[in-house]
Amino acid sequence: MAQVTEWVNVTGNTIIARESGEVWFHTLRSTNVDVDPFATPMTGSGSLGSTNGLLDGAINLGFSRIESRLARPEPTLAGYIVALVGAYHTSVDTPRNLRRAANRFNELGRPEVAAYLEERAREETGHDRLALKDLRALGVPGERLVANFIPEGIKPLCKRFDDLCAEDYPIGCIGYSYCLERIAALKRKTDIERVRALCPDGVDATRFLRSHSSLGSEASHVAETIEFVASLPAKDRIRVVQETYESSLLLAEGYNHELLKSEAEMLEEIRQAIGEALPYRCRSAPLDIEERGARPVA
Ligand SMILES: [Fe+2]
Ligand SMILES: [Fe+2]
């Protein structure tokens, strides 16, 4: 039996994926269908392997656009606190937004899409609380911090999801969610251990991270989404893959913007938001004058 082949055009590049999992990136040379069979949108059915290939291909393509500028800083506790604030803001409105999109699909006579989105809304409920608990575990007044601070690089992501869920045909919200969950599911045990090592002794501030990693529910959310997207009509799959690409661009740019900040800048943002300095000294924070001048007690 012939293998399923799927393809989607994203800004001049066509991602082509086969059921076997192989993926190609193809630059359109002609809009003439006789010359280039991928010049017209696909119309056939999806399959797990090819839909997975398209979705992950879209993320790879998005990240490849900024690869040479990608920041790889040493992890710091201040950076982790800012990341938790970002995690809070990208999860706090998720259930409400997904339910809004689900209602729209019910109105449109697409109960299967509505049921999928409602299920996702249930699964995502309470995830903002995990980030707040982690902040509290670190001795940070989490509620005050998130109320006064949305990291600059995270704002466009939150806006994108709000906008997608409010569209007349809000199928793109699935692409956005896939992108965030797929990136989270890349995190391994070693990433969590690295964060634990940054935290003060005896403090567990990795609830959000664990649940949004390969160790938590994210891996199964990714698998369920691939299965669902593969079952959608071609037009929907095209839109979901295109949005996965757009979201991966925003995510790559947004995360990079945050990662490029110095620890001192991040500490200052946190201080301004909570109106006081963090309750402990960060590893590479400069010592204050008194400490610098202090003599060891003889
Ligand atoms: Fe979540
Ligand atoms: Fe999730």
PDB file of N, CA and C and ligand atoms in Angstrom, residues 120 124 127 181 212 217-218 221, ligand 2:
ATOM      1  N   ARG A 120      -8.574  19.286  26.650  1.00  0.00           N
ATOM      2  CA  ARG A 120      -7.300  19.974  26.879  1.00  0.00           C
ATOM      3  C   ARG A 120      -7.450  21.047  27.957  1.00  0.00           C
ATOM      4  N   GLU A 124      -5.252  21.241  31.414  1.00  0.00           N
ATOM      5  CA  GLU A 124      -4.357  22.384  31.668  1.00  0.00           C
ATOM      6  C   GLU A 124      -4.769  23.195  32.904  1.00  0.00           C
ATOM      7  N   HIS A 127      -2.411  24.618  36.148  1.00  0.00           N
ATOM      8  CA  HIS A 127      -0.964  24.661  35.880  1.00  0.00           C
ATOM      9  C   HIS A 127      -0.336  25.989  36.289  1.00  0.00           C
ATOM     10  N   GLU A 181       3.983  22.744  23.928  1.00  0.00           N
ATOM     11  CA  GLU A 181       4.073  21.456  24.631  1.00  0.00           C
ATOM     12  C   GLU A 181       5.221  20.609  24.084  1.00  0.00           C
ATOM     13  N   HIS A 212       5.817  19.820  33.018  1.00  0.00           N
ATOM     14  CA  HIS A 212       5.977  20.259  31.629  1.00  0.00           C
ATOM     15  C   HIS A 212       7.323  19.801  31.097  1.00  0.00           C
ATOM     16  N   SER A 217       3.153  15.131  32.184  1.00  0.00           N
ATOM     17  CA  SER A 217       2.044  14.835  31.280  1.00  0.00           C
ATOM     18  C   SER A 217       2.262  15.373  29.863  1.00  0.00           C
ATOM     19  N   GLU A 218       3.286  16.219  29.686  1.00  0.00           N
ATOM     20  CA  GLU A 218       3.467  16.873  28.385  1.00  0.00           C
ATOM     21  C   GLU A 218       3.679  15.880  27.237  1.00  0.00           C
ATOM     22  N   HIS A 221       0.404  14.641  26.202  1.00  0.00           N
ATOM     23  CA  HIS A 221      -0.367  15.695  25.517  1.00  0.00           C
ATOM     24  C   HIS A 221       0.087  15.819  24.061  1.00  0.00           C
TER      25      HIS A 221
HETATM   26 FE    FE B   2       0.119  20.363  28.527  1.00  0.00          FE
END
